[in-house]
Structures are given as C-alpha cells and as structure tokens.
mmCIF file of C-alpha atoms in Angstrom:
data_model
loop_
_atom_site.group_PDB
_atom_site.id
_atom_site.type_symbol
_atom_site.label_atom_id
_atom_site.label_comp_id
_atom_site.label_asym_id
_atom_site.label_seq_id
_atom_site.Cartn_x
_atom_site.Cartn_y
_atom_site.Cartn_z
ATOM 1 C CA UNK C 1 126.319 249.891 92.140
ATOM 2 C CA UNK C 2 125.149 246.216 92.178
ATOM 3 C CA UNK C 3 125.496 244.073 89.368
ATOM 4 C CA UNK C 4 122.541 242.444 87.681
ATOM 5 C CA UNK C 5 122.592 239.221 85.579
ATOM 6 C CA UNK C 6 121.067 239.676 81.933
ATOM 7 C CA UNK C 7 119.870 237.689 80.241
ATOM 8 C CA UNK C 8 118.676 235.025 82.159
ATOM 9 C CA UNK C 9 117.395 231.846 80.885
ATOM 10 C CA UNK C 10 113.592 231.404 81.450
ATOM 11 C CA UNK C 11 113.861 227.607 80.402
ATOM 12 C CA UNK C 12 116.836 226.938 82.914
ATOM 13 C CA UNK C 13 114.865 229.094 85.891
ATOM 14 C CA UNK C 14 111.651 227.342 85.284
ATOM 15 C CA UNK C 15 113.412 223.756 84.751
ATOM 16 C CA UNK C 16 115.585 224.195 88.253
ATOM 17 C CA UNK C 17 111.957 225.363 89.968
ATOM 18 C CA UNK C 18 110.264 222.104 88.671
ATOM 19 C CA UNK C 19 113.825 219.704 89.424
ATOM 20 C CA UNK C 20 113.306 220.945 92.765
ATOM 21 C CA UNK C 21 109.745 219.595 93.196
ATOM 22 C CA UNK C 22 107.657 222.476 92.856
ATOM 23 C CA UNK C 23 105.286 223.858 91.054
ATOM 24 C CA UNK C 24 105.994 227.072 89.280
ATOM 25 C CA UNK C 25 102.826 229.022 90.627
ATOM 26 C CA UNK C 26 103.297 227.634 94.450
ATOM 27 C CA UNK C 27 106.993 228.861 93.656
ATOM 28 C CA UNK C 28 106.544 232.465 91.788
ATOM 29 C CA UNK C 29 103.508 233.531 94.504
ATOM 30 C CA UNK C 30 106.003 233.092 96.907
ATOM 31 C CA UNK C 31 108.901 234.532 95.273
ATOM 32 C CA UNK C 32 107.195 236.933 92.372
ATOM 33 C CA UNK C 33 110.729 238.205 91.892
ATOM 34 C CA UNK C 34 111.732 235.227 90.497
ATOM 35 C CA UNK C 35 108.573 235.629 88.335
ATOM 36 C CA UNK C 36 109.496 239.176 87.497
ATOM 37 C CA UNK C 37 112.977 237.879 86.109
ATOM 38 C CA UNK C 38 111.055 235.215 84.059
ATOM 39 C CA UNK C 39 109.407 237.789 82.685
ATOM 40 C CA UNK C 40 112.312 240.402 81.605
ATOM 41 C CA UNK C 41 110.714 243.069 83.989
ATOM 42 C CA UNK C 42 113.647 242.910 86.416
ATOM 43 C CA UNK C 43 117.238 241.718 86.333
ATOM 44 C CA UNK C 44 118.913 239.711 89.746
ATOM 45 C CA UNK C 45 121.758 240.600 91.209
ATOM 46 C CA UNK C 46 124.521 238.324 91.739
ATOM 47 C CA UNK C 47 123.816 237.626 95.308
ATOM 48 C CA UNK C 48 120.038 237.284 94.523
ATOM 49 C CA UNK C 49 120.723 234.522 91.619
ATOM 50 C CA UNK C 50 123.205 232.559 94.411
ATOM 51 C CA UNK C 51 120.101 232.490 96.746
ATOM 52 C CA UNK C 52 117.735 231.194 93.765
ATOM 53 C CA UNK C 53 120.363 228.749 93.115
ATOM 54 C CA UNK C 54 120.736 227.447 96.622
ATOM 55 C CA UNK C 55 116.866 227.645 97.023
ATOM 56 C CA UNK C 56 116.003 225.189 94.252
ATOM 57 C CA UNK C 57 119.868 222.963 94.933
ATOM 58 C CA UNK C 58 121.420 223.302 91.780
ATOM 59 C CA UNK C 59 125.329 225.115 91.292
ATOM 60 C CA UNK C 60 125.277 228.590 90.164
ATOM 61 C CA UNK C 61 127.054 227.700 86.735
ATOM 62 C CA UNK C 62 123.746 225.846 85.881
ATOM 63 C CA UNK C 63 121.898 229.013 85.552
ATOM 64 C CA UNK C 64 124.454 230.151 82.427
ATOM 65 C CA UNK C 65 123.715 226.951 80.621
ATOM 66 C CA UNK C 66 122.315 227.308 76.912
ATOM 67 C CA UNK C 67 119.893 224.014 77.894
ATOM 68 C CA UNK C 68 118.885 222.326 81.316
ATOM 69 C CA UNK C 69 121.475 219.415 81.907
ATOM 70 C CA UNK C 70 120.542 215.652 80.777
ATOM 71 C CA UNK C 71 120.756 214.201 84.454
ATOM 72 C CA UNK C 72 120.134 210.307 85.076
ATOM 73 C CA UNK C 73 121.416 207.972 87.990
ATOM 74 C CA UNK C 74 124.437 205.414 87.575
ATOM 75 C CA UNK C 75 121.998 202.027 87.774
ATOM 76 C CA UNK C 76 118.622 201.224 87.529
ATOM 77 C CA UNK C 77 115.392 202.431 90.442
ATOM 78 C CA UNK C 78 112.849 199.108 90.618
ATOM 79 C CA UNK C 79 109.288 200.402 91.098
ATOM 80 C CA UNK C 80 107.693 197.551 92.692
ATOM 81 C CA UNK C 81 103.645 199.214 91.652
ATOM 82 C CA UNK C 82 104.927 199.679 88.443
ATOM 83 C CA UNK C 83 107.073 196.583 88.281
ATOM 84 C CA UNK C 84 110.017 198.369 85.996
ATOM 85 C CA UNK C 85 112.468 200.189 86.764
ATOM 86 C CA UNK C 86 113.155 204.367 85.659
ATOM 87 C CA UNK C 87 116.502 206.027 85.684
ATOM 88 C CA UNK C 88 114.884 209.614 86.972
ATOM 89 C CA UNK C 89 114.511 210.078 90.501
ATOM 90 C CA UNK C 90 113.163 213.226 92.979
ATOM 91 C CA UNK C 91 115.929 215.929 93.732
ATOM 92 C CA UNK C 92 116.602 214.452 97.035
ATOM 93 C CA UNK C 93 117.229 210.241 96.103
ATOM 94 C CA UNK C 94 119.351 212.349 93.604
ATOM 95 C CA UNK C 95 121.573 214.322 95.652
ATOM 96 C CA UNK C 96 122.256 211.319 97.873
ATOM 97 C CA UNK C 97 123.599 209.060 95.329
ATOM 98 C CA UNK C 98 126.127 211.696 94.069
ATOM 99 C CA UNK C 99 126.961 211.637 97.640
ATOM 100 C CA UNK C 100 127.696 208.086 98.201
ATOM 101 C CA UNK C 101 129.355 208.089 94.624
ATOM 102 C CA UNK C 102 131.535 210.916 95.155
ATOM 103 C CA UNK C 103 132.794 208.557 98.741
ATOM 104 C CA UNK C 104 133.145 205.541 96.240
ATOM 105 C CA UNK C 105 134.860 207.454 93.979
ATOM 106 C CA UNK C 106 137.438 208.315 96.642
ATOM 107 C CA UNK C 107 137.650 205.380 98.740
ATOM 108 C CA UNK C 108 138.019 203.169 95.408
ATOM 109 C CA UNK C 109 141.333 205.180 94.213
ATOM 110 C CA UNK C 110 142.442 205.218 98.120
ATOM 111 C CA UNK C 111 142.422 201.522 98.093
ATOM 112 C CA UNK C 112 143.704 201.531 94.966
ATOM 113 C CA UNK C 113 146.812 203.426 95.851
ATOM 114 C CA UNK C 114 147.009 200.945 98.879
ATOM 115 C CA UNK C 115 146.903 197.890 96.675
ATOM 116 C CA UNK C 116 143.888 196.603 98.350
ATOM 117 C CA UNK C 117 142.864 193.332 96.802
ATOM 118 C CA UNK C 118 139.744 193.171 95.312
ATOM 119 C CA UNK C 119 136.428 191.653 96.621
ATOM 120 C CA UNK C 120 136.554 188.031 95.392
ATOM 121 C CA UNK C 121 132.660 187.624 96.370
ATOM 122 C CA UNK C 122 131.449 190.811 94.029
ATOM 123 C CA UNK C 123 129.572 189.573 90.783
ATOM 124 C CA UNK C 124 130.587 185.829 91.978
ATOM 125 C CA UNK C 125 126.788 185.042 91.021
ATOM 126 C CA UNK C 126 124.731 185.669 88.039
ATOM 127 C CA UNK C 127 120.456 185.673 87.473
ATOM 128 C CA UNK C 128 120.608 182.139 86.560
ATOM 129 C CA UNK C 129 122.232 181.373 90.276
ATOM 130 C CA UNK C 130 120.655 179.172 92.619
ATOM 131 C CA UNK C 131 119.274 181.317 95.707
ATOM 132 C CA UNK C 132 120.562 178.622 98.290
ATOM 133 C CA UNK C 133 124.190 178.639 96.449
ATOM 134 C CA UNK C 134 124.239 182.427 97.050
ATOM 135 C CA UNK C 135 122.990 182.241 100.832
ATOM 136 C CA UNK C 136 125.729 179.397 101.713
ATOM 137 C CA UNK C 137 128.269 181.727 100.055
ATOM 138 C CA UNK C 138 127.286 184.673 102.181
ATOM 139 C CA UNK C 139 127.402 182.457 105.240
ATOM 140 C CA UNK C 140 130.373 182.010 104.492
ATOM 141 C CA UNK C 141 132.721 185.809 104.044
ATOM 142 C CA UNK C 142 130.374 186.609 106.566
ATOM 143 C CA UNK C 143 131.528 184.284 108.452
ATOM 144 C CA UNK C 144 128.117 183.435 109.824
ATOM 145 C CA UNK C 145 127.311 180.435 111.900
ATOM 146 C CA UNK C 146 124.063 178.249 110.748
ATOM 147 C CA UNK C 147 122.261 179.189 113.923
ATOM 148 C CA UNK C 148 123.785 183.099 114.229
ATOM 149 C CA UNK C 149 120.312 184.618 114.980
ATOM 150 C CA UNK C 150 119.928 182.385 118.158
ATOM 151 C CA UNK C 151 122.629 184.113 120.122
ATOM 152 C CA UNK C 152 121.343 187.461 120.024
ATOM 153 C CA UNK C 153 118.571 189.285 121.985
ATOM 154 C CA UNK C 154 116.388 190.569 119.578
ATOM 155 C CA UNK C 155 115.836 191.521 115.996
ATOM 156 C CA UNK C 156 117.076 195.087 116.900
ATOM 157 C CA UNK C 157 120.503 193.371 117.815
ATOM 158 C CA UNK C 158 120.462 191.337 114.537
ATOM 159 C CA UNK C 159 120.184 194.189 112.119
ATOM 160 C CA UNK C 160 123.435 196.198 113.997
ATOM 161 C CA UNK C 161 125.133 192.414 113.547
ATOM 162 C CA UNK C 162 124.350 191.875 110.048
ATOM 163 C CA UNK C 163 125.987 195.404 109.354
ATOM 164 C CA UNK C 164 129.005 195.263 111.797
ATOM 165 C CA UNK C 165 129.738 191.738 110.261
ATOM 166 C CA UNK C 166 129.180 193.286 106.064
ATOM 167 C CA UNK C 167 131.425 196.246 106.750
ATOM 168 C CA UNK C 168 134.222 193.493 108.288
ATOM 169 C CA UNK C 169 133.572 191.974 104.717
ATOM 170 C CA UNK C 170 134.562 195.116 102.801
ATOM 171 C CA UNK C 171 131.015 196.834 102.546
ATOM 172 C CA UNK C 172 130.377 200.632 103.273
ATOM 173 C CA UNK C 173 126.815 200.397 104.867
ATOM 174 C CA UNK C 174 125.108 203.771 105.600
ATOM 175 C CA UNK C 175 121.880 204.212 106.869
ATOM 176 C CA UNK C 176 120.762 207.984 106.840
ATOM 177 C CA UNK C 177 117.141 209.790 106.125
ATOM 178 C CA UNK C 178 117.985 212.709 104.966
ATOM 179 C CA UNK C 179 120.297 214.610 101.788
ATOM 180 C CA UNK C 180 123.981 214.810 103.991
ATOM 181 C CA UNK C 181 123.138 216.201 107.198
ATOM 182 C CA UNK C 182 120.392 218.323 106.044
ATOM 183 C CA UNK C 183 117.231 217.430 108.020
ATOM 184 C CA UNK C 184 115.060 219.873 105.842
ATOM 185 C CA UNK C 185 115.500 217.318 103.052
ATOM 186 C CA UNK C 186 114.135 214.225 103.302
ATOM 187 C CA UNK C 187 114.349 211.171 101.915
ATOM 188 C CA UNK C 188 110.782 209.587 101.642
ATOM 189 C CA UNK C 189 110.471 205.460 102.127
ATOM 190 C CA UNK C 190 107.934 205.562 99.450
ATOM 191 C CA UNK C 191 110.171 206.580 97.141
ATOM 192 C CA UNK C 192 113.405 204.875 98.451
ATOM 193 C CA UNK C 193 113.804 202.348 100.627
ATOM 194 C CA UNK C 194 117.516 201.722 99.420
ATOM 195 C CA UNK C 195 120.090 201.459 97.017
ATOM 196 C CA UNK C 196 123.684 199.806 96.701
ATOM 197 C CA UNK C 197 126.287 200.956 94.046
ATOM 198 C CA UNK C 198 128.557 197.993 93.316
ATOM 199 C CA UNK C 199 132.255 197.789 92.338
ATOM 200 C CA UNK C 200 134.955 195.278 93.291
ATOM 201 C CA UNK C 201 136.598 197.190 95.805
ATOM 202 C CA UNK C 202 134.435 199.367 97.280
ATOM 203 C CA UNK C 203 130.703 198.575 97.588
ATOM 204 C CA UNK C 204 128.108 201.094 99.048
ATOM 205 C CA UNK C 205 124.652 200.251 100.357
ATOM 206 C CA UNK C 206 122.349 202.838 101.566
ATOM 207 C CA UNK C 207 119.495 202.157 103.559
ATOM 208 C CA UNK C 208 117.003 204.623 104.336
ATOM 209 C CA UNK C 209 117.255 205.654 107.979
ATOM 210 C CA UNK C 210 113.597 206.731 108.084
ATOM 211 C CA UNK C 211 111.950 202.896 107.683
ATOM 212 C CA UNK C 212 110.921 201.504 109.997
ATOM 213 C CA UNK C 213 113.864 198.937 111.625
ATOM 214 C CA UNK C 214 111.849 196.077 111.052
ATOM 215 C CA UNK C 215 112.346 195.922 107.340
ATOM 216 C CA UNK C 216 115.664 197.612 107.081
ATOM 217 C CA UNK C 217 116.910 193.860 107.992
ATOM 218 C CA UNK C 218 115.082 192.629 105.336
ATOM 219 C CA UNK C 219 116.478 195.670 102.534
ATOM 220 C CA UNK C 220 120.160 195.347 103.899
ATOM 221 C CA UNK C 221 120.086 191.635 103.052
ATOM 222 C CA UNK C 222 118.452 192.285 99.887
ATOM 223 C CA UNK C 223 121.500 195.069 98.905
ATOM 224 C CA UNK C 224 124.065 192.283 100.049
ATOM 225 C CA UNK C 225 122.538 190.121 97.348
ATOM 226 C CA UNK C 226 123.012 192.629 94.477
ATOM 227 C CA UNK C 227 127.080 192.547 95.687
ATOM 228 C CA UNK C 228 127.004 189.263 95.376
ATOM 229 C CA UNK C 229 125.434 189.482 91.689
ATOM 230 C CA UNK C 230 127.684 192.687 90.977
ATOM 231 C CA UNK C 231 124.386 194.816 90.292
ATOM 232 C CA UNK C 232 123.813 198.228 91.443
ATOM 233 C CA UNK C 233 119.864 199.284 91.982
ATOM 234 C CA UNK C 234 117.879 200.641 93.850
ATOM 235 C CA UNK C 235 114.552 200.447 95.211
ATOM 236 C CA UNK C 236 111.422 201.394 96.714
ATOM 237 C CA UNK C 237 110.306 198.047 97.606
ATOM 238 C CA UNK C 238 106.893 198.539 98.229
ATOM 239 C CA UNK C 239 104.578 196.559 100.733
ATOM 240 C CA UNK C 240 108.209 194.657 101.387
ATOM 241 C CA UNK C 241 107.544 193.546 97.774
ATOM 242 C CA UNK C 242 110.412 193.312 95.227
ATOM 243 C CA UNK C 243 109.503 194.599 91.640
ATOM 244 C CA UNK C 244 109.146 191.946 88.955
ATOM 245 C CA UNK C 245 112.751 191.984 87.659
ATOM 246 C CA UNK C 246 114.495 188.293 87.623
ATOM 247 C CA UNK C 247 117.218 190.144 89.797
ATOM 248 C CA UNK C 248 114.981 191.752 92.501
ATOM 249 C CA UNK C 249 113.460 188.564 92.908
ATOM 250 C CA UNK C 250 116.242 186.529 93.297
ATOM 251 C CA UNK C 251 117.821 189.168 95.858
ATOM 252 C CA UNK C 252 114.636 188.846 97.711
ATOM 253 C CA UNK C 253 114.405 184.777 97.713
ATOM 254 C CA UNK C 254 118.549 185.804 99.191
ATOM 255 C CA UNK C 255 117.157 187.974 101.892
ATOM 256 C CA UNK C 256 114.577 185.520 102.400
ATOM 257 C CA UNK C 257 116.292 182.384 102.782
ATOM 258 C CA UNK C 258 119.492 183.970 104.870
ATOM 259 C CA UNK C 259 117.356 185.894 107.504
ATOM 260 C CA UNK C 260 114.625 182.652 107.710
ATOM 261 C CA UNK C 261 115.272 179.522 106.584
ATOM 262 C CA UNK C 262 112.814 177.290 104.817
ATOM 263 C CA UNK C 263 113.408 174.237 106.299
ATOM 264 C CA UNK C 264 113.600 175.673 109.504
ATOM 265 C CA UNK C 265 110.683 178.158 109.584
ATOM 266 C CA UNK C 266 108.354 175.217 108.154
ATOM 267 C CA UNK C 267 108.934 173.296 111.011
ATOM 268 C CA UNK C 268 108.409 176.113 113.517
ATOM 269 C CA UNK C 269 105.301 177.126 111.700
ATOM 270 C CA UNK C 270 104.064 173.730 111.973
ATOM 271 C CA UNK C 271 104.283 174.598 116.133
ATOM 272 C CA UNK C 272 102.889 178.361 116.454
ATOM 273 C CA UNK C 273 101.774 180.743 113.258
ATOM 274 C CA UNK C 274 102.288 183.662 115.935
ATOM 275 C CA UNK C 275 104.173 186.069 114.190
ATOM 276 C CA UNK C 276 105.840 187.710 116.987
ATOM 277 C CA UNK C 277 106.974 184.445 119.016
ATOM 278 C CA UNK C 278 108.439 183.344 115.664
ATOM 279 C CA UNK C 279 110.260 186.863 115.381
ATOM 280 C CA UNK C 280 111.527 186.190 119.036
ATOM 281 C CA UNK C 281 112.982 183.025 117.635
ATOM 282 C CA UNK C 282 114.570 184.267 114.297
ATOM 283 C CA UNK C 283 115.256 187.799 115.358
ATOM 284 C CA UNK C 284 113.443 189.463 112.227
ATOM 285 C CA UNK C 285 110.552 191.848 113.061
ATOM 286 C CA UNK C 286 106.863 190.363 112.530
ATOM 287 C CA UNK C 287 106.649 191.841 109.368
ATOM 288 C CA UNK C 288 109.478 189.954 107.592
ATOM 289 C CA UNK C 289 107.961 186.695 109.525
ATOM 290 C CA UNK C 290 104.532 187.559 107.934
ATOM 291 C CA UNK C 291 106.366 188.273 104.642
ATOM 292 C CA UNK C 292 107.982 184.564 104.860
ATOM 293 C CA UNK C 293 104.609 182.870 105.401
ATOM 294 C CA UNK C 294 103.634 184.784 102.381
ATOM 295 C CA UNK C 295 106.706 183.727 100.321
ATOM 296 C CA UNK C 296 105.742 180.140 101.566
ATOM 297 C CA UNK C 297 101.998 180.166 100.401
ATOM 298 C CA UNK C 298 101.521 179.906 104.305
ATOM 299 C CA UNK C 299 99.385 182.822 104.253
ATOM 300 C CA UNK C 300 97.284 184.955 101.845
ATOM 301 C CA UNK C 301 98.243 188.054 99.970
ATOM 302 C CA UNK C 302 95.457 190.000 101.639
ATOM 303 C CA UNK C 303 96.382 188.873 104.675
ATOM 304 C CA UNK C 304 99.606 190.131 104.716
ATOM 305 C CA UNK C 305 98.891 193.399 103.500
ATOM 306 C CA UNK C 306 96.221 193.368 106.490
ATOM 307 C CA UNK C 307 98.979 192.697 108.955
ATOM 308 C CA UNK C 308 101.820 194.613 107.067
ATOM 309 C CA UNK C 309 99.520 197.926 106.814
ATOM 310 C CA UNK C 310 98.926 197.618 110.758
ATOM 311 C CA UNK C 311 102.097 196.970 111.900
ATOM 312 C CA UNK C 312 103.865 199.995 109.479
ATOM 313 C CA UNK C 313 100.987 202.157 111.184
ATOM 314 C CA UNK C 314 102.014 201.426 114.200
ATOM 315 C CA UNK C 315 105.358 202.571 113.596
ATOM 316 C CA UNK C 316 104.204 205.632 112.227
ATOM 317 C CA UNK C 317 102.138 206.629 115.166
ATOM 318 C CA UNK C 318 105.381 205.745 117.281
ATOM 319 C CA UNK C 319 107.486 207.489 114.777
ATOM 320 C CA UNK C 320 105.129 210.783 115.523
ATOM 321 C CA UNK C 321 105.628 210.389 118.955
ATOM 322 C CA UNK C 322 109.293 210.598 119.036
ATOM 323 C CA UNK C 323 108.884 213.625 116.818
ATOM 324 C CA UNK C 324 107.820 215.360 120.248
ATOM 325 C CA UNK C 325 110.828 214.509 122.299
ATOM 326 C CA UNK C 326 114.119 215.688 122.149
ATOM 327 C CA UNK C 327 116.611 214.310 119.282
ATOM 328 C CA UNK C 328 118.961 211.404 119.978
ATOM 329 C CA UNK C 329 123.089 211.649 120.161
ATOM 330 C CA UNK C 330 124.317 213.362 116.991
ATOM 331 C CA UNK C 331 127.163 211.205 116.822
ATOM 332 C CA UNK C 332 125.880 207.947 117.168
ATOM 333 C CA UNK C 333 124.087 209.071 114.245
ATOM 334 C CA UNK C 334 126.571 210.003 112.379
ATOM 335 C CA UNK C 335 128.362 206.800 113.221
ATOM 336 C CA UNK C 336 125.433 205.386 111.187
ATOM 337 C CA UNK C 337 125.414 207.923 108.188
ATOM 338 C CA UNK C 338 128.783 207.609 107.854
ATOM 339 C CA UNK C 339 129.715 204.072 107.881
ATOM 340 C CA UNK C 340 132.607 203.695 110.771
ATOM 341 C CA UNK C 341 134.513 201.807 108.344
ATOM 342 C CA UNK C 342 134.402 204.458 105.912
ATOM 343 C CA UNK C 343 134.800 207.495 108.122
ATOM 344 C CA UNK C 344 138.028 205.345 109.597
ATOM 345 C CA UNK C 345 139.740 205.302 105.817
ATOM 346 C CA UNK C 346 138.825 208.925 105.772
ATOM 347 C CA UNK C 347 141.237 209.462 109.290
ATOM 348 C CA UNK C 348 143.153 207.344 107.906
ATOM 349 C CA UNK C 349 144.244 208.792 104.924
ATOM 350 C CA UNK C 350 143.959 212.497 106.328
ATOM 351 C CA UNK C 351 146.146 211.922 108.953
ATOM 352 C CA UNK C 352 149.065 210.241 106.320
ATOM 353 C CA UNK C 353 148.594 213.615 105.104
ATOM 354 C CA UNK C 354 146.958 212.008 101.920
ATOM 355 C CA UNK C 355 143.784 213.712 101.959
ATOM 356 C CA UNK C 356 143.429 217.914 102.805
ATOM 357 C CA UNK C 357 140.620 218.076 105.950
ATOM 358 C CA UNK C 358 138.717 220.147 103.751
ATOM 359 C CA UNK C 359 138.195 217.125 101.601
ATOM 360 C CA UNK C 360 137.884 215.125 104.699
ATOM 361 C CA UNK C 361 134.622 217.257 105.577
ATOM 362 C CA UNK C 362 133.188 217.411 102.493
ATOM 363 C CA UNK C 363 133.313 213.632 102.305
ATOM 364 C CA UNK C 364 131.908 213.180 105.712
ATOM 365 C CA UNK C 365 129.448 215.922 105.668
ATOM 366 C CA UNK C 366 131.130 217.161 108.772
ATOM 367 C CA UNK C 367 133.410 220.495 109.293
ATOM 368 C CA UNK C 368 135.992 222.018 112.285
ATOM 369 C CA UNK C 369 135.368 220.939 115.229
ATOM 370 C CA UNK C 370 132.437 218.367 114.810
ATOM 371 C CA UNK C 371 135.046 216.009 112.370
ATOM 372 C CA UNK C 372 137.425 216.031 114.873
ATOM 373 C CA UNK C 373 135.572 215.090 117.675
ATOM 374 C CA UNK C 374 133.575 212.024 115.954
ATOM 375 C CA UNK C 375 136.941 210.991 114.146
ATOM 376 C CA UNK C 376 138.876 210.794 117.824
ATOM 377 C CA UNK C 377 136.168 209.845 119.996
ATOM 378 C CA UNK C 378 133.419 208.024 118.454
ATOM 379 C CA UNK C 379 134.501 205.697 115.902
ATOM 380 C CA UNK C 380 135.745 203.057 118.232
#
C-alpha cells in the first residue's frame, strides 16, 4: 500500500508554484493533480510530492513548513529602469547565488585553514574615492601595463586577459548562463547581467555567460570595482547603463576609465569617431566605444541607444544561429563556469584528503567520471 501525505499545505503548494515562475492556472491545467491536492479531493504519495518538489525547485522539507520561508539575497540587485535596487530576485538569479555562496563559503574556510593572507586591495576604496585613484590601484595588483590593450589581437583576447590576470589577483571569476549545469534553466541578461559577492579572502564575480562578449568586458570591470569598494551587488545593467546608486556609478566611471582612457580616447576621437576602428585600437567591442563617447558627451543619448539596440540585435540573430549547430567543448565550458582557479583549490584540497569527492562534485556541479577528467586534463 502506498503512502499518501495529509494534510498538505495549500499556501506552501501554491507559494512554491508561483516562486517557480508560474502561474497557478498554466500550472494546475497541466498538472490538475496538483489541483486536486489543493483542493483536499486527493492525497500524494510520497514519490508524487518528491516530483512536485523537484518540479517547482524547492527541498522536500519545504512542503511540511507551517508558512512559506522569508527568502532574500545576501546584497543588494540595482535595477537600472527603476534606478533602485530590490533584494527579491526570479528562482533562477536565486539558485545561482546560493551556488556561488555555498563555493565562497568553502573556499573562504579552506584558505582559512591554509592561513592565506587576506586581500589587501578588498574595501581599500570607499564612495567618496576618486575614480582615477581606484583605476591606478587596479593597474597596479593587476599588474597591468599603461598600454596592456595594445599587445593583444582583439577585444575577444582582452576579456580572457582581464580574467586570467583577476583570478592571478585572488578573484574567482565565473561566467555561466544557466542554474549549475542545468541548461533548462536559464539565466536571462535582462534580469542579470552579473553579480560579485565580496569578502577579503575570497571574492566571487559572476558574469552571465549568455551576454553578448562585447559587454561582458565592460560588467567584469565593473564587478572588479565593487572588490575594490568591498560591496557585493548585483545587476542588470540595462542598455550598458548603471542604476543611479553613487556606487554603480562610480564602478562604472572604474570600468570606464580602465578599459578606455579619457585622455587617450579624446585624442583618438579627435582622428576617427568610427566605432569599430577605435575598438580595433582599445580592444573593447563597439558598444563599450559608443558607450565612452556617451560618457564623454561625444555623442547623444539617442544615438547610442540607436547603435547599442543594433549592434545587441545583431548578436541575437548570431546568437540564433549558433542555436542550430552543434554545442561547443563541454569542458572548455566548464573551465569557464567553474573558475580554473577555483576548481584547482577544489583538487587541491580533495586530493590532501581534505574534502570527500562527493563534496568535490557538489561544489563543481560535476560527478564520477566527468570531475575527474576536467580536474586531470583540462585545468592546465
């Protein structure tokens, strides 16, 4: 005889339904025996409450609770339409920062245990800091020349040697698109373009895989700035727009000023207003160009939306393209979703018997097989 849970909370049901996104009528016509439960007419089984639960993403203790959970992320999400910031997110932005907390978490108390020392250039600057003082400072634990940009190819190269060169700072950088490994679960640029959770030790920045490479240069920077303010957020940056929040728009007058110089870009403008020969000699896309002239009062605001709306179409159109062809390597990937600096304190401390694999594949999203291979073959 099966056993059937009694009981069952309509409040908790109906709040995990809407958590998840949907509507309850979209939901119940497609699963009336959900409804039917709702309703007292039938009672689930155990199995059939663990498939509701894994349906809608929430544990199967949740359904037991008296009350739906308070649930609210660890910083503040800057809205740049509604220029504020909220502390409730969609089910998916959720699920990734527990993610990236839960590695903190872990890598933070490994370090710990190692006696790393602590990141002297976290929270070295306040709101009140000068935006050149913070870009010199950068230049400097990044050890970045004055003229980096000029020795690389292409903006393409300059966003993998921004990121190589932050994670040989002490920076976890991941760059993924969807919840883990799930590619059913998206995580939409509208709603996040990034985040960065900040602590002395171990600083994360996520950058949404999904953009569009040409302003994931411009967010990375952006997240290094918050480290260097010791300020967790995150953001949807809209239109490459930072909401109207004294620290947002100092991070983006950082990300600004590091990736395109004033002095510099004024006197190339003064030669060619071409966006994409300037790109060629900065290595940032067109878009952050166009984005500079704007910061610069070179160009109008409707003119950069004009060439910003064109450009991110573009990309789309190439983006659906791609859809069509086969996927890319799975583990150069991961590499990015990961972080190799990350998934190399994982091996680390797995193989000084410090951390169970089990643990090792939960924190890496990867199990058997598929850990061991990226952890021996591709992280170097």
């Amino acid at each position: 005889m099966k056993t059937r849970v009694e009981n069952i909370n309509k409040e908790i049901i109906e709040w995990a339904i809407i958590r998840n996104g949907k509507s309850l009528e979209d939901f119940y016509t497609r699963y009336p025996k959900v409804e039917s439960w709702v309703k007292g007419e039938t009672q689930p089984t155990v199995k059939q409450l663990e498939e509701f639960t894994h349906k809608v993403h929430v544990p199967f203790g949740y359904v037991f609770l008296p009350n739906p959970p308070e649930e609210s992320i660890p910083m503040p999400f800057f809205r740049t339409a509604q220029n504020t910031s909220i502390n409730k997110v969609s089910l998916n932005v959720y699920h990734t920062i527990q993610i990236i907390q839960n590695r903190q978490e872990w890598l933070t108390e490994y370090l710990d245990d190692l006696d790393f020392p602590v990141l002297d250039f976290v929270g070295r600057f306040d709101a009140k800091s000068n935006y050149k003082t913070i870009v010199d400072d950068i230049r400097g634990f990044l050890k970045l020349e004055q003229d980096w940009a000029a020795k690389l190819n292409n903006w393409e190269e300059a966003l993998n040697y921004l990121t190589d060169k932050i994670e040989d700072a002490g920076i976890i950088v991941t760059f993924n698109g969807v919840v883990g490994t799930n590619n059913n679960r998206p995580i939409e640029v509208s709603e996040c373009r990034g985040f960065v959770l900040v602590n002395t030790k171990a600083p994360f920045m996520f950058i949404n895989a999904t953009d569009a490479k040409a302003a994931q240069i411009f967010t990375l920077i952006h997240e290094l700035a918050h480290v260097c303010l010791g300020e967790s957020a995150g953001f949807d940056n809209q239109n490459l727009l930072p909401a109207k929040d004294p620290i947002e728009i100092l991070c983006d007058k950082v990300a600004a000023e590091l990736l395109i110089p004033d002095d510099s870009f004024r006197e190339k403008w003064g030669i060619t207003q071409d966006y994409r020969v300037l790109s060629k000699i900065f290595k940032v896309s067109p878009i952050v160009i166009a984005r500079r002239a704007l910061d610069m009062n070179f160009i109008s605001l409707n003119r950069f939306f004009d060439f910003y709306n064109e450009y991110m179409a573009g990309f789309e159109r190439t983006k659906a393209k791609q859809k069509q062809t086969p996927g890319g390597n799975f583990y150069a990937t991961t590499r990015k979703r990961v972080s190799v600096r990350f998934a190399t304190f994982v091996k680390s401390a797995v193989n000084e018997k410090k951390l169970l694999y089990r643990d090792a594949y939960k924190l890496t999203n990867l199990k058997g097989n598929t850990y061991n291979t990226f952890v021996t073959e591709h992280l170097y």
